[in-house]
Structure formats: structure tokens, C-alpha cells
Coordinates of C-alpha atoms in Angstrom, one line a residue:
X1 CA 201.5 108.1 83.4
X2 CA 202.2 111.7 82.4
X3 CA 204.8 111.0 79.7
X4 CA 202.5 108.7 77.7
X5 CA 200.1 109.7 75.0
X6 CA 197.7 107.5 73.0
X7 CA 197.3 108.1 69.3
X8 CA 194.0 107.9 67.4
X9 CA 195.1 104.5 66.1
X10 CA 195.5 103.2 69.6
X11 CA 199.4 103.2 69.7
X12 CA 201.2 104.6 72.7
X13 CA 204.0 107.2 72.4
X14 CA 206.5 108.6 74.9
X15 CA 207.3 112.3 75.2
X16 CA 209.7 113.9 77.7
X17 CA 210.4 117.6 77.6
X18 CA 214.1 118.4 78.3
X19 CA 214.8 121.4 80.6
X20 CA 216.5 124.1 78.5
X21 CA 219.8 124.0 80.4
X22 CA 220.2 120.2 79.8
X23 CA 219.3 120.3 76.1
X24 CA 222.9 120.4 74.9
X25 CA 223.2 116.9 76.4
X26 CA 220.5 115.7 73.9
X27 CA 221.8 117.4 70.7
X28 CA 219.8 120.6 71.6
X29 CA 216.5 118.7 71.3
X30 CA 213.7 120.2 73.3
X31 CA 212.1 116.8 73.9
X32 CA 212.6 113.1 73.5
X33 CA 209.8 111.5 71.6
X34 CA 209.5 107.8 70.8
X35 CA 206.7 105.7 69.3
X36 CA 206.5 102.7 71.6
X37 CA 204.8 100.5 68.9
X38 CA 202.3 98.9 71.3
X39 CA 198.7 99.3 72.1
X40 CA 199.1 97.6 75.5
X41 CA 199.2 100.2 78.3
X42 CA 201.2 98.0 80.7
X43 CA 203.9 97.4 78.1
X44 CA 204.0 101.1 77.3
X45 CA 204.4 102.0 80.9
X46 CA 207.4 99.7 81.3
X47 CA 209.1 101.1 78.2
X48 CA 208.3 104.7 79.3
X49 CA 209.8 104.1 82.7
X50 CA 213.0 102.7 81.1
X51 CA 213.3 105.7 78.8
X52 CA 212.7 108.1 81.6
X53 CA 215.3 106.4 83.7
X54 CA 217.9 106.7 80.9
X55 CA 217.1 110.4 80.4
X56 CA 217.3 111.3 84.1
X57 CA 220.5 109.2 84.6
X58 CA 222.1 111.1 81.8
X59 CA 221.1 114.5 83.3
X60 CA 222.1 113.4 86.8
X61 CA 225.6 112.3 85.7
X62 CA 226.5 115.5 83.9
X63 CA 228.5 118.2 85.6
X64 CA 227.8 121.9 85.5
X65 CA 231.0 122.9 83.6
X66 CA 230.2 120.2 81.0
X67 CA 226.7 121.7 80.6
X68 CA 228.1 125.2 80.2
X69 CA 230.6 124.0 77.6
X70 CA 228.0 122.2 75.6
X71 CA 225.6 125.1 75.8
X72 CA 227.8 127.5 73.8
X73 CA 225.9 128.6 70.7
X74 CA 223.7 125.4 70.5
X75 CA 221.5 126.7 67.7
X76 CA 224.5 127.7 65.6
X77 CA 226.1 124.2 66.2
X78 CA 222.8 122.6 65.1
X79 CA 222.7 124.7 61.9
X80 CA 226.3 123.9 61.1
X81 CA 225.5 120.2 61.4
X82 CA 222.5 120.6 59.1
X83 CA 224.5 122.6 56.5
X84 CA 227.4 120.2 56.7
X85 CA 225.2 117.4 55.4
X86 CA 223.9 118.1 52.0
X87 CA 220.7 116.1 52.5
X88 CA 219.1 115.1 49.2
X89 CA 215.3 115.4 49.5
X90 CA 214.6 112.1 47.7
X91 CA 217.2 110.2 49.9
X92 CA 215.6 111.6 53.0
X93 CA 212.1 110.5 51.8
X94 CA 213.5 106.9 51.3
X95 CA 214.8 107.0 54.9
X96 CA 211.4 108.3 56.1
X97 CA 209.6 105.4 54.3
X98 CA 211.9 102.9 56.0
X99 CA 211.2 104.5 59.4
X100 CA 207.5 104.6 59.0
X101 CA 207.3 101.0 57.6
X102 CA 208.1 99.7 61.0
X103 CA 204.6 100.6 62.3
X104 CA 202.5 101.6 59.3
X105 CA 201.2 99.4 56.5
X106 CA 203.1 99.4 53.1
X107 CA 200.0 100.7 51.4
X108 CA 199.7 103.7 53.7
X109 CA 203.4 104.7 53.6
X110 CA 203.6 104.2 49.8
X111 CA 200.6 106.5 49.3
X112 CA 202.0 109.2 51.6
X113 CA 205.5 108.9 50.0
X114 CA 204.1 109.2 46.5
X115 CA 202.4 112.5 47.4
X116 CA 205.6 113.8 49.1
X117 CA 207.6 112.9 46.0
X118 CA 205.3 114.8 43.7
X119 CA 205.6 117.9 45.9
X120 CA 209.4 117.5 46.0
X121 CA 209.4 117.4 42.2
X122 CA 207.3 120.6 42.2
X123 CA 209.8 122.3 44.5
X124 CA 212.7 121.0 42.5
X125 CA 215.5 121.7 44.9
X126 CA 218.6 119.6 45.5
X127 CA 219.0 120.2 49.3
X128 CA 216.3 119.6 51.8
X129 CA 217.3 122.5 54.1
X130 CA 216.9 125.0 51.2
X131 CA 213.2 124.3 51.0
X132 CA 211.5 127.2 52.9
X133 CA 208.0 128.6 53.5
X134 CA 207.9 130.5 50.3
X135 CA 208.5 127.3 48.4
X136 CA 205.7 125.6 50.3
X137 CA 203.3 128.4 49.4
X138 CA 204.2 128.1 45.7
X139 CA 203.5 124.4 45.8
X140 CA 200.2 124.9 47.5
X141 CA 199.1 127.2 44.6
X142 CA 200.4 124.8 42.0
X143 CA 198.6 121.9 43.6
X144 CA 195.3 123.7 43.0
X145 CA 196.0 123.3 39.3
X146 CA 197.2 119.7 39.4
X147 CA 195.2 117.4 37.1
X148 CA 193.2 114.7 39.0
X149 CA 194.2 111.1 38.3
X150 CA 197.3 112.4 36.6
X151 CA 198.8 108.9 36.1
X152 CA 195.7 107.7 34.3
X153 CA 195.8 110.2 31.4
X154 CA 198.1 109.3 28.6
X155 CA 198.6 113.0 27.8
X156 CA 200.7 113.3 31.0
X157 CA 202.9 110.2 30.6
X158 CA 206.5 111.1 31.0
X159 CA 205.8 114.7 32.0
X160 CA 207.0 116.2 35.2
X161 CA 204.2 117.5 37.6
X162 CA 205.0 121.1 36.6
X163 CA 204.8 120.3 32.8
X164 CA 201.6 118.4 33.4
X165 CA 200.1 121.4 35.1
X166 CA 201.2 123.7 32.3
X167 CA 199.8 121.3 29.7
X168 CA 196.5 121.1 31.5
X169 CA 196.1 124.9 31.2
X170 CA 195.2 124.1 27.5
X171 CA 193.5 120.7 28.0
X172 CA 191.2 121.8 30.8
X173 CA 190.9 118.4 32.4
X174 CA 189.5 118.2 36.0
X175 CA 191.9 119.2 38.8
X176 CA 192.2 117.7 42.3
X177 CA 189.9 118.9 45.0
X178 CA 190.9 121.3 47.8
X179 CA 190.6 118.4 50.3
X180 CA 193.2 116.6 48.2
X181 CA 195.5 119.7 48.2
X182 CA 195.1 119.7 52.0
X183 CA 196.1 116.0 52.1
X184 CA 199.2 116.6 50.0
X185 CA 200.3 119.5 52.4
X186 CA 199.6 117.5 55.5
X187 CA 201.5 114.5 54.2
X188 CA 204.5 116.7 53.5
X189 CA 204.2 118.4 56.8
X190 CA 204.5 115.0 58.6
X191 CA 207.6 114.2 56.4
X192 CA 209.3 117.5 57.2
X193 CA 208.5 117.3 60.9
X194 CA 210.4 114.0 61.0
X195 CA 213.2 115.5 59.0
X196 CA 213.5 118.3 61.6
X197 CA 213.7 115.7 64.4
X198 CA 216.4 113.9 62.5
X199 CA 218.2 117.2 61.9
X200 CA 218.1 116.8 58.1
X201 CA 216.7 120.4 58.1
X202 CA 215.9 123.1 60.6
X203 CA 212.4 124.0 59.7
X204 CA 209.1 122.4 58.6
X205 CA 207.9 124.8 55.7
X206 CA 204.6 123.0 55.4
X207 CA 203.5 123.4 59.0
X208 CA 200.6 125.6 60.0
X209 CA 198.7 125.9 56.7
X210 CA 195.0 126.4 57.3
X211 CA 192.2 125.1 55.1
X212 CA 188.5 125.9 55.4
X213 CA 186.1 123.0 55.8
X214 CA 183.5 122.9 53.1
X215 CA 181.3 120.2 54.5
X216 CA 180.6 118.1 57.6
X217 CA 182.7 115.0 58.1
X218 CA 179.6 112.8 57.6
X219 CA 179.2 114.2 54.1
X220 CA 182.7 112.9 52.9
X221 CA 181.1 109.6 51.9
X222 CA 177.6 108.8 50.8
X223 CA 175.3 106.2 52.4
X224 CA 172.9 104.3 50.2
X225 CA 169.3 105.3 50.4
X226 CA 166.5 102.7 50.7
X227 CA 165.8 103.2 47.0
X228 CA 169.4 102.7 46.0
X229 CA 169.6 99.6 48.2
X230 CA 166.6 98.3 46.2
X231 CA 168.5 98.9 43.0
X232 CA 171.5 97.0 44.2
X233 CA 169.8 94.0 45.8
X234 CA 167.2 93.9 43.1
X235 CA 169.9 92.8 40.7
X236 CA 169.8 89.2 39.4
X237 CA 172.9 88.5 41.5
X238 CA 170.7 88.6 44.6
X239 CA 167.3 87.8 43.2
X240 CA 168.3 84.8 41.1
X241 CA 171.8 84.1 42.6
X242 CA 173.4 84.6 39.2
X243 CA 177.1 85.2 40.1
X244 CA 180.5 83.9 39.2
X245 CA 181.9 83.9 42.7
X246 CA 180.2 83.6 46.1
X247 CA 181.8 86.9 47.4
X248 CA 179.8 88.8 44.8
X249 CA 176.6 87.7 46.5
X250 CA 177.6 87.6 50.2
X251 CA 180.0 90.6 50.6
X252 CA 177.3 93.4 50.0
X253 CA 174.8 91.6 52.2
X254 CA 177.3 91.2 55.0
X255 CA 178.6 94.7 54.6
X256 CA 175.2 96.4 54.8
X257 CA 174.2 94.4 57.9
X258 CA 177.5 94.4 59.9
X259 CA 179.1 97.6 58.9
X260 CA 182.4 95.7 58.5
X261 CA 185.1 97.1 56.2
X262 CA 185.7 95.3 52.8
X263 CA 189.0 93.7 53.7
X264 CA 187.7 92.7 57.2
X265 CA 185.1 90.6 55.3
X266 CA 187.4 89.3 52.5
X267 CA 190.0 87.9 55.0
X268 CA 187.5 85.9 57.1
X269 CA 188.1 82.3 57.9
X270 CA 185.3 79.8 58.7
X271 CA 186.6 79.7 62.3
X272 CA 185.7 83.4 62.5
X273 CA 182.0 82.6 62.2
X274 CA 181.1 81.5 65.7
X275 CA 177.9 80.4 67.5
X276 CA 178.2 82.2 70.9
X277 CA 175.4 81.9 73.4
X278 CA 173.0 80.9 70.7
X279 CA 173.9 83.9 68.5
X280 CA 175.8 83.6 65.2
X281 CA 178.6 86.1 65.1
X282 CA 181.5 87.4 63.0
X283 CA 184.8 87.7 64.8
X284 CA 187.0 90.5 63.3
X285 CA 190.5 89.6 64.5
X286 CA 194.2 89.3 63.6
X287 CA 194.5 85.6 64.5
X288 CA 196.7 84.7 61.5
X289 CA 199.6 86.6 59.9
X290 CA 197.8 87.2 56.6
X291 CA 195.0 89.3 58.3
X292 CA 195.1 93.1 58.8
X293 CA 193.3 95.4 61.1
X294 CA 193.1 99.2 60.5
X295 CA 193.4 99.9 64.2
X296 CA 193.5 97.9 67.4
X297 CA 189.9 98.9 68.1
X298 CA 188.9 97.2 64.8
X299 CA 189.2 93.8 66.6
X300 CA 185.6 93.1 67.6
X301 CA 182.7 90.6 67.6
X302 CA 179.6 91.5 65.5
X303 CA 176.3 89.5 65.9
X304 CA 174.8 88.5 62.5
X305 CA 171.4 89.9 61.6
X306 CA 168.8 87.2 61.4
X307 CA 168.3 88.0 57.8
X308 CA 171.8 86.8 57.0
X309 CA 171.0 83.5 58.6
X310 CA 167.6 83.2 56.8
X311 CA 169.4 83.8 53.4
X312 CA 171.5 80.7 54.0
X313 CA 174.9 82.1 55.1
X314 CA 175.6 79.2 57.5
X315 CA 174.5 76.6 55.0
X316 CA 176.9 78.2 52.5
X317 CA 179.8 78.0 55.0
X318 CA 179.1 74.3 55.6
X319 CA 179.4 73.7 51.8
X320 CA 182.9 75.2 51.7
X321 CA 185.9 72.8 51.9
X322 CA 188.4 75.6 52.2
X323 CA 189.4 77.1 55.6
X324 CA 188.6 80.6 54.3
X325 CA 185.1 81.9 53.7
X326 CA 186.0 83.4 50.3
X327 CA 188.9 81.2 49.0
X328 CA 188.6 82.7 45.5
X329 CA 190.1 86.0 46.8
X330 CA 193.8 85.9 46.9
X331 CA 196.2 87.7 49.2
X332 CA 197.8 90.7 47.5
X333 CA 199.8 93.7 48.6
X334 CA 196.8 95.5 50.0
X335 CA 195.2 92.4 51.6
X336 CA 192.5 90.1 50.2
X337 CA 190.1 92.8 49.0
X338 CA 191.7 93.9 45.7
X339 CA 189.6 91.7 43.3
X340 CA 186.4 92.3 45.2
X341 CA 186.9 96.0 45.2
X342 CA 187.5 96.1 41.4
X343 CA 184.4 93.9 40.9
X344 CA 182.1 96.1 43.0
X345 CA 183.5 99.2 41.2
X346 CA 182.4 97.8 37.9
X347 CA 179.1 96.5 39.3
X348 CA 178.0 99.8 40.8
X349 CA 178.9 101.7 37.6
X350 CA 176.5 99.4 35.6
X351 CA 173.8 100.5 38.0
X352 CA 174.5 104.2 37.4
X353 CA 176.3 105.1 40.7
X354 CA 178.8 107.8 40.3
X355 CA 181.8 108.9 42.5
X356 CA 180.9 109.1 46.1
X357 CA 179.2 105.8 46.2
X358 CA 181.3 102.7 46.6
X359 CA 181.6 99.6 48.8
X360 CA 182.5 101.6 51.8
X361 CA 179.1 103.3 51.5
X362 CA 177.6 100.1 52.9
X363 CA 179.5 100.9 56.2
X364 CA 178.1 104.4 56.2
X365 CA 174.6 103.0 55.5
X366 CA 174.9 100.7 58.5
X367 CA 176.1 103.6 60.7
X368 CA 173.2 105.7 59.5
X369 CA 170.7 102.9 60.3
X370 CA 172.1 102.7 63.9
X371 CA 171.9 106.5 64.2
X372 CA 168.3 106.7 63.0
X373 CA 167.4 103.9 65.4
X374 CA 168.8 106.0 68.2
X375 CA 171.4 103.4 69.0
X376 CA 173.8 104.7 71.8
X377 CA 177.2 105.9 70.5
X378 CA 179.1 103.4 72.7
X379 CA 177.2 100.6 71.0
X380 CA 177.7 102.0 67.5
X381 CA 181.4 102.5 68.2
X382 CA 181.9 99.0 69.3
X383 CA 180.0 97.5 66.3
X384 CA 182.0 99.7 63.9
X385 CA 185.3 99.2 65.5
X386 CA 185.9 102.8 66.6
X387 CA 187.5 104.1 69.7
X388 CA 185.1 105.2 72.5
X389 CA 184.5 108.9 73.0
X390 CA 185.5 108.8 76.7
X391 CA 188.5 107.6 78.6
X392 CA 186.2 105.8 81.0
X393 CA 184.9 103.4 78.4
X394 CA 188.1 103.3 76.3
X395 CA 190.5 102.2 79.0
X396 CA 188.3 100.6 81.6
X397 CA 185.1 99.4 80.0
X398 CA 185.1 95.8 78.6
X399 CA 183.4 94.6 75.5
X400 CA 179.6 95.0 75.5
X401 CA 177.4 92.0 76.2
X402 CA 176.7 90.1 73.0
X403 CA 173.0 90.0 73.6
X404 CA 172.9 93.8 73.9
X405 CA 174.6 94.2 70.6
X406 CA 172.4 91.6 69.0
X407 CA 169.2 93.4 70.1
X408 CA 170.4 96.6 68.4
X409 CA 171.4 94.8 65.2
X410 CA 168.0 93.1 64.9
X411 CA 166.4 96.5 65.0
X412 CA 167.6 97.2 61.5
X413 CA 164.7 96.8 59.1
X414 CA 165.6 95.0 55.9
X415 CA 162.2 94.5 54.5
X416 CA 162.5 97.3 51.9
X417 CA 165.5 95.9 50.1
X418 CA 166.3 92.3 51.2

């Protein structure tokens, strides 16, 4: 359907461009845009048809004199509406958070809003519509001097972002990276784009900034080398099973041999470990309200590597009385992974790993193993929970045969580190 678009996260949106002569009927908007909040194509089509019918009915019922009357100085009328409402930037940001929270996780929107708030404090203007391109450019330059981890340094407690930047001129503490500056600008651009649609302002001053790419996307996070994996799995946690909680033993093993995200593993229930066609598998799903998936494509079935079975994972499951695989992990704001993430951060530091290597690096290691084994991209995408590269497989292809996925999983050689 020509009015439907599919986002990278698998959510459908509706966009309908309004012919210029009819825009006065729609508050001078050039298009009607709605997030349909569904990943089901059939549901999206039904909603889109209803929206299109409403739009066309409104156009069809209007008379020519009415159009001409409404068309008088539409841009001036719009600017007057914006100027009439003295929109406070912070209040607008709160409204933006409320809007986004209907389809984005609290963690995601809180992080984005925090960056927008810091930028608004750097701009320091009381009316949203008074923030222009020149202000955005000044902010971009200021962000290049913003201390990294600003909230973790006691020297900056109680200081405004501007004062913190000025103080750091003397302290010389590390500043945020250019990629972080880019992220701040992009988050603000998304916020202002929404404000333009809501007619809180007439321009998005953060739109169109360009940033050079310093490295390939694959270099953003490090995979573990074979030697580094030996260092991790050579620890007494794995060689002598000396650990305080079972997740400290099983999570790294499962991560390096399934490529699953940390929270996907932490939220597993025993029922998610299934024997299908003689193959033990992990089902990544959203079968209970406490579970979360990053995207709709994250729902998948991953065959377990034989090494996981040989190490006693199924026996471990049978010894658990709880319904959850890792009952010691409690549900918090960001899911079940908080305690496990903090533990692994401390653990990897004791082994000498610096920034760039973390738990997510196991996922990159798994992907690298698949790539080096010449595993087809459609197989890797399904194992990792990514969208397919082509519309043919994404919309029409069903899930790969379990035996096919299992054969590629078993090709991963663990003899050097497990």
C-alpha cells in the first residue's frame, strides 16, 4: 500500500501528502503522518485505509469558496499561532516524552530526553520558537568541549552544562566523542521535528547537520579474540565453577554461543528452553508482560550449541525450582539485566579489559564467527534477530528450518576456549 512505510524497528507508519490547495483544511500541514503502533501488515493496512478515507472525505466535502477563504495567508496564520503560544522548551520536552512513551521504552525516551534537556540548558532560551540555526551551531561547538560522564565527576555537581564546560577548560578532563556529539544533535533534531509538526515552533534548527564517519560500523564495538576468550573462560568461575550466582557462569557461555542480547538471556523462563525435533533451543519471545524485545525481529528460536548441552545446561535447568532460568535476577526499570551487567563490568575490568569490550562484545564475537564461517547473511540475520536485507525474505519468507540453523551453529569451533 503506497501510504505505508516500515521503520527499521518493524513498526508501520502512515503518510499522506496533502495537495497544496487543500492544506488549509489541515492547518496548513503538507502531510498527515501517523505512527500506527503495529508490526502487523494487515492491521496497518486497515488503519491506513480508515485514515485515507477520513482525509479524502474531508477534502470531498469542502467547497471551493471555503478553500479560498482558508488559503488566505496560511503561512502568516501559522506563524501567528506559534507566536501566540509562548511555548516553554522544557514543557514541550515533557509533552514529547509523553508522546514517545506510547511506543518507545522508558529507558530509550529517558535517555533521549536527558540529552535534549542538556542542549536546551546550553541554549538557555525561554521560548522554543526563538531557538534558531545559529543557536544550534553554537551548541554543536559547545558539545565538543562537554566533559564525558559529567554526572560522575564531583567537580561538576550543581553546575550548569555551560559552567561545567568552562571549568573543564582548567581541569582538562576527557570530553565526549564526536559520535556522542552527533547523537546529541540527532536526538534534538527528532525532538524539534516533532515540535514543528505540533506547531510549537516553525523550524527545526538541528536538522541537516553533517558529521564525517571516522570508522566502519563494525568497528563501533569490539569482538573478543580467541586469546581474550581464553582469558575469560580460563577464570575459576568456569574452570572450577566458583561463582556466587548461576548467571555468572551461564550468561557468558550462552551469549558467546547464541549471540543473544544480555536482557534476552536474563529474562528467560524454563519454558523458553525447548526440545524441538530432537534439538534443544532457546526461544526469545515476549510471552509474558515482564519480557522485552528490542524489535519485533528479535523474536526468534536459536538452536543450542552441543557444547552448551555437554557443559550441563539442561541438567542445571532441571535442578531449578523457579519458573525463571535465573531467578536471582530481579525485574528493574531496564529489565532483568541490571545486576548481571554491573557484575560483568566489574569482572571484565579485573581481567584487564578496557572500554570497547563489554558483555555485548559476545554478540559481536558470535556474529564474527558466523561471518568467518561464511554463513549466509539471511541465516545470520535470523539467528541474531535482525531484519532481512530484502523485502522478499522480510515480508514473505517464513522462519528458517531449525535443522538448517543448527548445522550452522554447530560449525562454531569452541575447542580453543571452552
